[in-house]
mmCIF file of C-alpha atoms and ligand atoms in Angstrom:
data_model
loop_
_atom_site.group_PDB
_atom_site.id
_atom_site.type_symbol
_atom_site.label_atom_id
_atom_site.label_comp_id
_atom_site.label_asym_id
_atom_site.label_seq_id
_atom_site.Cartn_x
_atom_site.Cartn_y
_atom_site.Cartn_z
ATOM 1 C CA SER A 14 113.875 78.095 58.892
ATOM 2 C CA SER A 15 111.302 74.990 58.085
ATOM 3 C CA TYR A 16 113.278 72.958 61.043
ATOM 4 C CA GLY A 17 112.438 75.595 63.416
ATOM 5 C CA PRO A 18 109.300 75.949 65.619
ATOM 6 C CA SER A 19 106.047 76.161 64.176
ATOM 7 C CA THR A 20 103.707 79.150 64.387
ATOM 8 C CA ASP A 21 100.716 77.452 63.046
ATOM 9 C CA ILE A 22 97.624 78.339 65.478
ATOM 10 C CA GLN A 23 95.613 75.516 63.740
ATOM 11 C CA GLU A 24 98.443 72.714 64.292
ATOM 12 C CA PHE A 25 98.893 73.769 67.861
ATOM 13 C CA HIS A 26 95.129 73.231 68.341
ATOM 14 C CA ASP A 27 95.547 69.718 67.282
ATOM 15 C CA VAL A 28 98.614 69.252 69.844
ATOM 16 C CA LEU A 29 96.206 70.841 72.769
ATOM 17 C CA LYS A 30 93.622 68.389 71.716
ATOM 18 C CA SER A 31 95.370 65.678 72.036
ATOM 19 C CA SER A 32 97.142 66.355 75.376
ATOM 20 C CA LYS A 33 96.395 65.128 78.570
ATOM 21 C CA ARG A 34 98.987 66.297 80.804
ATOM 22 C CA ILE A 35 99.937 69.925 80.434
ATOM 23 C CA MET A 36 102.260 72.460 82.260
ATOM 24 C CA ALA A 37 102.765 76.012 82.058
ATOM 25 C CA LEU A 38 105.511 78.358 83.367
ATOM 26 C CA CYS A 39 104.382 81.859 83.682
ATOM 27 C CA GLY A 40 106.490 84.899 84.256
ATOM 28 C CA ALA A 41 106.220 88.489 84.514
ATOM 29 C CA GLY A 42 105.377 88.789 80.703
ATOM 30 C CA LEU A 43 101.783 87.349 81.577
ATOM 31 C CA SER A 44 100.979 90.442 83.576
ATOM 32 C CA ALA A 45 102.542 92.991 81.199
ATOM 33 C CA ALA A 46 99.420 93.781 79.501
ATOM 34 C CA SER A 47 98.215 94.571 82.990
ATOM 35 C CA GLY A 48 100.421 97.329 83.394
ATOM 36 C CA LEU A 49 102.979 95.465 85.563
ATOM 37 C CA GLY A 50 106.534 95.725 84.718
ATOM 38 C CA THR A 51 109.056 93.068 83.762
ATOM 39 C CA PHE A 52 112.461 92.323 85.613
ATOM 40 C CA ARG A 53 114.603 92.098 82.313
ATOM 41 C CA GLY A 54 114.736 94.695 79.113
ATOM 42 C CA ALA A 55 112.384 97.111 79.229
ATOM 43 C CA GLY A 56 110.369 97.366 82.340
ATOM 44 C CA GLY A 57 113.150 96.179 84.643
ATOM 45 C CA MET A 58 113.963 99.593 86.426
ATOM 46 C CA TRP A 59 112.759 100.950 89.557
ATOM 47 C CA ARG A 60 113.917 104.597 90.356
ATOM 48 C CA ASN A 61 117.759 104.190 89.757
ATOM 49 C CA HIS A 62 117.893 100.622 90.504
ATOM 50 C CA LYS A 63 118.001 97.240 88.886
ATOM 51 C CA ALA A 64 114.832 95.411 89.983
ATOM 52 C CA THR A 65 117.099 92.211 90.440
ATOM 53 C CA ALA A 66 119.329 94.161 92.455
ATOM 54 C CA LEU A 67 116.892 94.609 94.825
ATOM 55 C CA ALA A 68 115.343 91.267 94.832
ATOM 56 C CA THR A 69 118.208 89.850 97.549
ATOM 57 C CA PRO A 70 118.746 89.077 100.802
ATOM 58 C CA GLU A 71 121.840 91.177 101.059
ATOM 59 C CA ALA A 72 120.094 93.977 99.581
ATOM 60 C CA PHE A 73 117.661 94.121 102.215
ATOM 61 C CA GLU A 74 120.306 93.695 104.943
ATOM 62 C CA ARG A 75 122.171 96.563 103.320
ATOM 63 C CA ASP A 76 119.152 99.039 103.006
ATOM 64 C CA PRO A 77 115.811 97.257 104.137
ATOM 65 C CA GLY A 78 113.826 101.005 103.910
ATOM 66 C CA LEU A 79 114.936 101.022 100.358
ATOM 67 C CA VAL A 80 114.197 97.498 99.414
ATOM 68 C CA TRP A 81 110.625 97.880 101.246
ATOM 69 C CA LEU A 82 109.759 101.003 99.167
ATOM 70 C CA PHE A 83 110.468 99.022 95.836
ATOM 71 C CA TYR A 84 107.922 96.122 97.141
ATOM 72 C CA SER A 85 105.829 99.088 98.420
ATOM 73 C CA TYR A 86 105.418 100.251 94.725
ATOM 74 C CA ARG A 87 105.206 96.810 93.416
ATOM 75 C CA ARG A 88 102.016 95.899 96.101
ATOM 76 C CA HIS A 89 100.574 99.095 95.122
ATOM 77 C CA MET A 90 100.483 98.687 91.365
ATOM 78 C CA ALA A 91 99.878 95.028 91.470
ATOM 79 C CA LEU A 92 96.423 95.769 93.674
ATOM 80 C CA GLN A 93 95.690 98.873 91.066
ATOM 81 C CA ALA A 94 96.033 96.428 88.316
ATOM 82 C CA LYS A 95 93.312 94.010 86.860
ATOM 83 C CA PRO A 96 94.029 90.190 85.543
ATOM 84 C CA ASN A 97 94.082 90.137 81.857
ATOM 85 C CA ALA A 98 92.724 88.004 79.288
ATOM 86 C CA GLY A 99 95.779 85.972 79.367
ATOM 87 C CA HIS A 100 95.112 85.039 82.949
ATOM 88 C CA TYR A 101 91.792 84.667 82.217
ATOM 89 C CA ALA A 102 92.208 82.018 79.255
ATOM 90 C CA LEU A 103 94.568 79.940 81.541
ATOM 91 C CA VAL A 104 91.650 79.939 84.189
ATOM 92 C CA GLU A 105 89.476 78.491 81.586
ATOM 93 C CA ALA A 106 91.685 76.070 80.078
ATOM 94 C CA SER A 107 92.602 75.045 83.530
ATOM 95 C CA LYS A 108 88.796 74.462 84.305
ATOM 96 C CA ARG A 109 88.518 72.240 81.195
ATOM 97 C CA MET A 110 91.688 70.140 81.426
ATOM 98 C CA ARG A 111 92.206 68.933 85.141
ATOM 99 C CA SER A 112 95.713 67.839 84.592
ATOM 100 C CA PHE A 113 96.755 71.170 83.364
ATOM 101 C CA LEU A 114 99.483 72.364 85.969
ATOM 102 C CA THR A 115 100.226 75.960 85.897
ATOM 103 C CA MET A 116 103.410 77.153 87.717
ATOM 104 C CA SER A 117 103.719 81.085 88.023
ATOM 105 C CA GLN A 118 106.994 83.026 88.886
ATOM 106 C CA ASN A 119 104.577 85.941 89.439
ATOM 107 C CA VAL A 120 104.161 87.307 92.863
ATOM 108 C CA ASP A 121 101.165 89.989 91.661
ATOM 109 C CA GLY A 122 98.487 87.900 92.790
ATOM 110 C CA LEU A 123 96.494 88.393 89.641
ATOM 111 C CA SER A 124 96.086 84.694 88.738
ATOM 112 C CA GLN A 125 94.315 84.244 92.281
ATOM 113 C CA ARG A 126 92.294 87.289 91.276
ATOM 114 C CA ALA A 127 91.191 85.624 88.126
ATOM 115 C CA LYS A 128 90.022 82.569 90.154
ATOM 116 C CA HIS A 129 92.809 80.057 88.739
ATOM 117 C CA PRO A 130 91.760 76.675 90.176
ATOM 118 C CA ARG A 131 94.143 77.071 93.492
ATOM 119 C CA ASP A 132 95.209 72.845 93.194
ATOM 120 C CA GLN A 133 96.208 73.636 89.360
ATOM 121 C CA LEU A 134 98.405 77.175 90.134
ATOM 122 C CA LYS A 135 101.623 76.412 92.193
ATOM 123 C CA LEU A 136 103.578 79.744 93.216
ATOM 124 C CA LEU A 137 107.190 79.351 92.785
ATOM 125 C CA HIS A 138 108.212 82.916 94.204
ATOM 126 C CA GLY A 139 105.680 83.518 96.435
ATOM 127 C CA SER A 140 103.377 86.431 96.754
ATOM 128 C CA LEU A 141 103.969 90.278 97.389
ATOM 129 C CA PHE A 142 101.048 90.075 99.991
ATOM 130 C CA ASP A 143 102.584 87.409 102.375
ATOM 131 C CA ILE A 144 104.597 89.221 105.019
ATOM 132 C CA LYS A 145 107.188 87.119 106.695
ATOM 133 C CA CYS A 146 109.816 87.762 109.114
ATOM 134 C CA PHE A 147 113.584 88.284 107.908
ATOM 135 C CA SER A 148 114.642 86.597 111.367
ATOM 136 C CA CYS A 149 112.172 83.903 112.505
ATOM 137 C CA ASP A 150 109.284 81.724 110.945
ATOM 138 C CA TYR A 151 106.370 84.174 111.298
ATOM 139 C CA ILE A 152 104.158 84.501 108.342
ATOM 140 C CA GLU A 153 100.983 86.120 107.792
ATOM 141 C CA LEU A 154 98.980 85.636 104.690
ATOM 142 C CA ASN A 155 96.916 87.858 102.123
ATOM 143 C CA ASN A 156 97.770 91.197 103.884
ATOM 144 C CA PHE A 157 96.733 93.690 101.132
ATOM 145 C CA ASP A 158 97.468 96.977 103.267
ATOM 146 C CA ASP A 159 98.125 99.607 100.870
ATOM 147 C CA PRO A 160 100.453 101.225 102.065
ATOM 148 C CA PHE A 161 101.829 98.417 104.289
ATOM 149 C CA HIS A 162 103.039 100.671 107.045
ATOM 150 C CA PRO A 163 102.833 104.858 107.119
ATOM 151 C CA LEU A 164 106.371 105.317 106.024
ATOM 152 C CA LEU A 165 106.030 102.929 103.228
ATOM 153 C CA ALA A 166 103.578 105.277 101.342
ATOM 154 C CA ILE A 167 104.934 106.111 97.642
ATOM 155 C CA ASP A 168 103.947 108.513 94.861
ATOM 156 C CA SER A 169 103.144 105.943 92.388
ATOM 157 C CA ASP A 170 102.664 108.273 89.623
ATOM 158 C CA GLU A 171 106.211 110.013 90.468
ATOM 159 C CA ASP A 172 107.563 106.346 90.512
ATOM 160 C CA ALA A 173 105.974 105.244 86.979
ATOM 161 C CA ARG A 174 107.037 108.315 85.403
ATOM 162 C CA LEU A 175 110.721 107.471 86.829
ATOM 163 C CA ALA A 176 110.685 104.148 85.758
ATOM 164 C CA ALA A 177 109.360 105.268 82.403
ATOM 165 C CA ALA A 178 112.185 107.423 82.048
ATOM 166 C CA ALA A 179 115.022 104.830 83.020
ATOM 167 C CA ASN A 180 113.593 102.296 80.768
ATOM 168 C CA ASN A 181 113.992 104.771 78.239
ATOM 169 C CA GLY A 182 117.282 104.931 78.671
ATOM 170 C CA GLU A 183 117.623 108.195 80.295
ATOM 171 C CA SER A 184 119.350 108.644 83.374
ATOM 172 C CA THR A 185 117.155 109.404 86.513
ATOM 173 C CA LYS A 186 119.178 110.702 89.418
ATOM 174 C CA VAL A 187 117.021 109.798 92.334
ATOM 175 C CA LYS A 188 117.850 110.272 95.872
ATOM 176 C CA THR A 189 115.553 107.955 98.125
ATOM 177 C CA LYS A 190 114.956 109.246 101.365
ATOM 178 C CA PRO A 191 116.507 106.710 103.932
ATOM 179 C CA ILE A 192 114.215 105.091 106.434
ATOM 180 C CA LEU A 193 115.885 104.058 109.326
ATOM 181 C CA PRO A 194 115.410 100.218 110.176
ATOM 182 C CA LYS A 195 114.324 101.019 113.354
ATOM 183 C CA ASN A 196 111.414 102.755 112.316
ATOM 184 C CA LEU A 197 110.355 99.784 109.824
ATOM 185 C CA PRO A 198 107.883 97.338 111.002
ATOM 186 C CA HIS A 199 108.965 94.455 112.993
ATOM 187 C CA CYS A 200 107.711 90.711 113.573
ATOM 188 C CA PRO A 201 104.802 90.874 116.087
ATOM 189 C CA SER A 202 106.256 87.073 117.090
ATOM 190 C CA CYS A 203 110.181 87.554 117.843
ATOM 191 C CA LYS A 204 109.894 91.309 118.402
ATOM 192 C CA THR A 205 113.243 91.809 116.880
ATOM 193 C CA GLY A 206 113.107 90.619 113.161
ATOM 194 C CA LEU A 207 112.108 93.001 110.711
ATOM 195 C CA LEU A 208 108.871 91.953 108.767
ATOM 196 C CA ARG A 209 109.708 91.775 104.875
ATOM 197 C CA PRO A 210 107.593 90.193 101.957
ATOM 198 C CA GLY A 211 106.918 86.917 101.455
ATOM 199 C CA VAL A 212 108.645 86.619 97.879
ATOM 200 C CA VAL A 213 111.519 84.643 97.030
ATOM 201 C CA TRP A 214 114.730 86.182 96.747
ATOM 202 C CA PHE A 215 118.018 85.121 94.761
ATOM 203 C CA GLY A 216 119.537 82.278 96.917
ATOM 204 C CA GLU A 217 116.780 81.683 98.753
ATOM 205 C CA PRO A 218 114.788 78.023 98.546
ATOM 206 C CA LEU A 219 111.466 77.644 96.762
ATOM 207 C CA PRO A 220 108.830 76.628 98.998
ATOM 208 C CA GLU A 221 109.343 73.093 99.926
ATOM 209 C CA ASP A 222 105.724 71.648 99.546
ATOM 210 C CA THR A 223 105.093 73.597 96.476
ATOM 211 C CA VAL A 224 108.253 71.858 94.535
ATOM 212 C CA ALA A 225 107.586 68.534 96.158
ATOM 213 C CA GLU A 226 104.001 68.804 94.466
ATOM 214 C CA ILE A 227 105.211 69.976 90.975
ATOM 215 C CA ASP A 228 107.788 67.340 91.164
ATOM 216 C CA SER A 229 105.119 64.487 91.896
ATOM 217 C CA PHE A 230 102.999 65.833 88.932
ATOM 218 C CA ILE A 231 106.269 65.410 86.627
ATOM 219 C CA ASP A 232 107.271 62.207 88.098
ATOM 220 C CA GLU A 233 103.527 60.662 87.879
ATOM 221 C CA ASP A 234 103.466 60.096 83.893
ATOM 222 C CA LYS A 235 104.346 61.427 80.530
ATOM 223 C CA VAL A 236 103.742 65.379 79.900
ATOM 224 C CA ASP A 237 102.630 66.357 76.753
ATOM 225 C CA LEU A 238 102.747 70.076 76.287
ATOM 226 C CA MET A 239 104.531 72.741 78.309
ATOM 227 C CA LEU A 240 103.697 76.210 77.754
ATOM 228 C CA VAL A 241 106.382 78.896 78.367
ATOM 229 C CA ILE A 242 104.595 82.263 78.626
ATOM 230 C CA GLY A 243 105.963 85.671 79.340
ATOM 231 C CA THR A 244 109.425 84.231 80.948
ATOM 232 C CA THR A 245 112.691 84.843 79.621
ATOM 233 C CA ALA A 246 113.586 81.272 81.616
ATOM 234 C CA THR A 247 116.778 82.251 83.005
ATOM 235 C CA VAL A 248 116.119 82.103 86.609
ATOM 236 C CA TYR A 249 116.533 78.636 88.345
ATOM 237 C CA PRO A 250 115.166 76.137 89.209
ATOM 238 C CA ALA A 251 112.005 77.455 87.575
ATOM 239 C CA ALA A 252 113.608 77.378 84.139
ATOM 240 C CA GLY A 253 114.659 73.984 84.828
ATOM 241 C CA TYR A 254 111.132 72.666 84.734
ATOM 242 C CA VAL A 255 110.950 73.310 80.744
ATOM 243 C CA ASP A 256 113.837 70.836 80.460
ATOM 244 C CA GLU A 257 112.219 68.245 82.660
ATOM 245 C CA ALA A 258 108.895 68.499 80.905
ATOM 246 C CA ARG A 259 110.769 67.647 77.542
ATOM 247 C CA LYS A 260 112.416 64.706 79.239
ATOM 248 C CA LYS A 261 108.504 63.457 80.024
ATOM 249 C CA GLY A 262 108.173 63.729 76.456
ATOM 250 C CA ALA A 263 106.749 67.285 76.106
ATOM 251 C CA ARG A 264 106.536 69.501 73.159
ATOM 252 C CA VAL A 265 107.331 73.127 74.124
ATOM 253 C CA ALA A 266 105.460 76.130 73.121
ATOM 254 C CA VAL A 267 106.858 79.539 73.825
ATOM 255 C CA VAL A 268 104.648 83.095 74.153
ATOM 256 C CA ASN A 269 106.538 86.059 74.607
ATOM 257 C CA MET A 270 107.299 89.565 73.034
ATOM 258 C CA ASP A 271 110.932 88.646 72.325
ATOM 259 C CA GLY A 272 110.543 85.713 69.970
ATOM 260 C CA LEU A 273 113.963 84.138 69.407
ATOM 261 C CA ASP A 274 115.717 87.238 69.867
ATOM 262 C CA GLY A 275 118.157 88.114 72.920
ATOM 263 C CA GLU A 276 119.346 85.745 75.511
ATOM 264 C CA LEU A 277 116.451 83.703 76.050
ATOM 265 C CA GLY A 278 116.402 80.561 78.018
ATOM 266 C CA ALA A 279 113.515 78.691 76.753
ATOM 267 C CA ALA A 280 113.271 80.134 73.312
ATOM 268 C CA SER A 281 116.901 79.528 72.318
ATOM 269 C CA ASN A 282 116.493 75.852 71.724
ATOM 270 C CA LEU A 283 113.064 75.466 70.040
ATOM 271 C CA LYS A 284 112.752 72.441 67.991
ATOM 272 C CA ARG A 285 110.960 71.023 65.420
ATOM 273 C CA GLY A 286 107.530 69.994 66.972
ATOM 274 C CA ASP A 287 107.665 73.141 69.182
ATOM 275 C CA PHE A 288 105.542 76.287 68.756
ATOM 276 C CA LEU A 289 106.727 79.757 69.199
ATOM 277 C CA PHE A 290 104.002 82.458 69.585
ATOM 278 C CA GLN A 291 105.571 86.043 69.410
ATOM 279 C CA GLY A 292 103.363 88.889 70.733
ATOM 280 C CA ASP A 293 101.387 89.879 73.703
ATOM 281 C CA ALA A 294 100.286 86.975 76.046
ATOM 282 C CA ALA A 295 96.897 88.804 76.675
ATOM 283 C CA LYS A 296 95.985 88.616 73.155
ATOM 284 C CA ILE A 297 97.726 85.209 72.040
ATOM 285 C CA LEU A 298 96.558 83.192 75.018
ATOM 286 C CA PRO A 299 92.753 83.679 74.203
ATOM 287 C CA GLU A 300 93.583 82.333 70.530
ATOM 288 C CA ILE A 301 95.401 79.533 71.395
ATOM 289 C CA LEU A 302 94.043 77.879 74.470
ATOM 290 C CA LYS A 303 90.254 78.333 73.010
HETATM 291 C C1 BJW B 12 105.656 89.217 77.167
HETATM 292 C C2 BJW B 12 104.814 90.441 77.290
HETATM 293 C C3 BJW B 12 103.706 90.368 76.657
HETATM 294 C C4 BJW B 12 106.960 90.997 77.953
HETATM 295 N N1 BJW B 12 103.382 89.333 76.596
HETATM 296 N N2 BJW B 12 105.329 88.105 76.858
HETATM 297 C C5 BJW B 12 121.574 77.043 88.145
HETATM 298 C C6 BJW B 12 122.292 77.838 87.452
HETATM 299 C C7 BJW B 12 122.528 78.795 87.626
HETATM 300 C C8 BJW B 12 122.172 79.955 88.632
HETATM 301 C C9 BJW B 12 121.398 79.077 89.576
HETATM 302 C C10 BJW B 12 121.128 77.778 89.230
HETATM 303 N N3 BJW B 12 120.220 77.329 90.139
HETATM 304 C C11 BJW B 12 120.050 78.524 91.067
HETATM 305 C C12 BJW B 12 120.686 79.563 90.622
HETATM 306 C C13 BJW B 12 120.949 80.929 91.442
HETATM 307 C C14 BJW B 12 119.566 81.733 90.899
HETATM 308 C C15 BJW B 12 119.586 81.913 89.647
HETATM 309 O O1 BJW B 12 118.792 81.139 88.860
HETATM 310 N N4 BJW B 12 119.955 82.793 88.991
HETATM 311 C C16 BJW B 12 120.037 83.035 87.413
HETATM 312 C C17 BJW B 12 119.937 84.518 87.151
HETATM 313 C C18 BJW B 12 121.666 82.563 87.031
HETATM 314 N N5 BJW B 12 118.708 81.160 91.568
HETATM 315 C C19 BJW B 12 118.007 81.264 92.746
HETATM 316 O O2 BJW B 12 118.516 82.027 93.699
HETATM 317 C C20 BJW B 12 116.782 80.629 93.265
HETATM 318 N N6 BJW B 12 117.192 80.004 94.693
HETATM 319 C C21 BJW B 12 117.874 78.948 94.447
HETATM 320 O O3 BJW B 12 118.259 78.207 93.706
HETATM 321 O O4 BJW B 12 117.775 78.274 95.930
HETATM 322 C C22 BJW B 12 118.806 77.428 96.241
HETATM 323 C C23 BJW B 12 118.800 76.886 97.582
HETATM 324 C C24 BJW B 12 118.365 75.769 98.006
HETATM 325 C C25 BJW B 12 118.353 75.728 99.277
HETATM 326 C C26 BJW B 12 119.036 76.512 100.283
HETATM 327 C C27 BJW B 12 119.039 77.576 99.778
HETATM 328 C C28 BJW B 12 119.094 78.152 98.544
HETATM 329 C C29 BJW B 12 115.783 81.934 93.709
HETATM 330 C C30 BJW B 12 115.634 82.746 92.370
HETATM 331 C C31 BJW B 12 114.495 83.805 92.801
HETATM 332 C C32 BJW B 12 113.903 84.479 91.894
HETATM 333 N N7 BJW B 12 113.480 85.548 92.174
HETATM 334 C C33 BJW B 12 112.981 86.933 91.655
HETATM 335 C C34 BJW B 12 112.279 87.765 92.428
HETATM 336 C C35 BJW B 12 111.117 87.645 92.970
HETATM 337 C C36 BJW B 12 110.659 88.807 94.065
HETATM 338 C C37 BJW B 12 109.842 89.694 93.027
HETATM 339 O O5 BJW B 12 109.150 89.716 92.443
HETATM 340 O O6 BJW B 12 110.739 90.726 93.258
HETATM 341 O O7 BJW B 12 111.877 86.173 90.767
HETATM 342 S S1 BJW B 12 114.041 87.461 90.284
HETATM 343 C C38 BJW B 12 112.773 87.744 89.066
HETATM 344 O O8 BJW B 12 113.173 86.777 87.777
HETATM 345 C C39 BJW B 12 111.527 87.095 89.230
HETATM 346 C C40 BJW B 12 111.091 86.572 88.463
HETATM 347 O O9 BJW B 12 110.098 85.455 89.142
HETATM 348 C C41 BJW B 12 112.324 86.066 87.858
HETATM 349 C C42 BJW B 12 111.651 85.743 86.370
HETATM 350 O O10 BJW B 12 111.764 86.793 85.657
HETATM 351 P P1 BJW B 12 110.751 86.586 84.494
HETATM 352 O O11 BJW B 12 109.173 86.500 85.150
HETATM 353 O O12 BJW B 12 111.048 85.761 83.615
HETATM 354 O O13 BJW B 12 110.645 88.238 83.699
HETATM 355 P P2 BJW B 12 111.894 88.819 82.601
HETATM 356 O O14 BJW B 12 111.810 89.890 82.793
HETATM 357 O O15 BJW B 12 113.051 87.881 82.847
HETATM 358 O O16 BJW B 12 111.213 88.140 81.388
HETATM 359 C C43 BJW B 12 110.210 88.645 80.523
HETATM 360 C C44 BJW B 12 109.519 88.031 79.387
HETATM 361 O O17 BJW B 12 108.339 88.486 79.334
HETATM 362 C C45 BJW B 12 110.401 88.259 78.487
HETATM 363 O O18 BJW B 12 110.563 87.139 77.831
HETATM 364 C C46 BJW B 12 109.465 88.982 77.476
HETATM 365 O O19 BJW B 12 109.603 88.665 75.795
HETATM 366 C C47 BJW B 12 108.084 88.543 77.719
HETATM 367 N N8 BJW B 12 107.061 89.779 77.853
HETATM 368 N N9 BJW B 12 106.021 91.901 77.613
HETATM 369 C C48 BJW B 12 104.135 88.007 76.427
HETATM 370 N N10 BJW B 12 102.727 91.498 76.733
HETATM 371 ZN ZN1 ZN B 13 110.080 87.163 113.626
#
C-alpha cells in the first residue's frame, strides 16, 4: 500500500547519501548466491536433520560425531565458496563511510575473505574456522584444515544432493555412520574436553566484547539507517538490534528473497519511510549501495 515501505532505489540513494551513521545486520541470505544454504525455509536441511536442531549444545552432547559431520560439511562448503557481489558492495560502502558498522550472523568467513574492514565488521555468531574446547577456555583461531580431522571427511557432492532432495520435500532416509566420541579430536589444553566449532549455539551467549562494541556504537549517537540483509531476523539478540537502531531514529531497509511473505521478524513491521528490496542480495546490494 502507499503507506508501506518504499521500493524506490533513487529515494534510497538520497537517504543513504544523507546518512552519517549506518548499521547493517546480515544473515545467511547474503551468502546464498555463493552457494551456501540458509537455516529456515528452502535450504535448511542437512541429510535428514534440520540445521537449527543441530546448532545446540544439547545436540553436541547427545551425538558430537553427528554435529561435527554437519559442521565439517559446512566448513568444506564455505571454503569452496567465494564471496559474492553483495559482500563486496558492503566492503566498498564501508570503506567510503567509516561510521558504517556491519553485524554479521554468518559464520562462513566470506565477509573476511572479501576484505571487509576489520573494525567495521562484528561477528555475532562466531566462525566455523575457530575451534574451541567444549569443556575449558581453549580456543584456536583461523584453522582452515579440511577436513578438520580424518574421521570428519565427508562426501560433499553426496551431501549436497541429499540436501537438495530434502529441501525439495523428498524424504531422505540417511543413516549417518556413528563416530565414537573417544575418536573425535580432543582439547590439547585440558586433554579431556572435546573440540567443537567456535560458533554460537542456541542458549549460548554472544561474544561479550563484540556485544559491548555494538552497544557503544548504538549509544554514541543517533543512527540514520539500518540495513537488514538476507536474514529472517528471528534469532535474538541479533534481531533486537533492528529495534534498537529504530529507537535511535533509524529508517530500516530490508533486502531479502521473501519480501513481506512468511513469518519475518524484521520485514513484518516495516513502516512508511522504510524500504523493502525483494530479491538476491548479490544483485540488489551493488545497485542500492553504489
Ligand atoms: C536471501 C537470499 C538471497 C535467501 N538474497 N536474501 C528473546 C525472545 C525469544 C527467544 C530468545 C530471546 N532471546 C534469546 C532467545 C533464545 C534464542 C533465540 O533467539 N531463539 C529464537 C529462535 C526465538 N537465542 C539464543 O539462544 C542466543 N543466545 C542467547 O540468547 O544467549 C543468552 C545467554 C546469556 C548469558 C548466558 C547464556 C545465554 C544465541 C543464538 C545463536 C544462533 N545460532 C545460529 C547457529 C550458528 C552456528 C551455525 O551457523 O551453525 O545462528 S542459529 C541460525 O540462525 C544461525 C544464524 O546466524 C541465525 C539466523 O538465521 P538467518 O541468518 O536469519 O537465516 P534464515 O535462514 O533464518 O533466513 C534467511 C533469509 O535470507 C531469509 O529472509 C530469506 O528471504 C533470505 N534469502 N536467499 C537475499 N539470495
Ligand atoms: Zn579443554
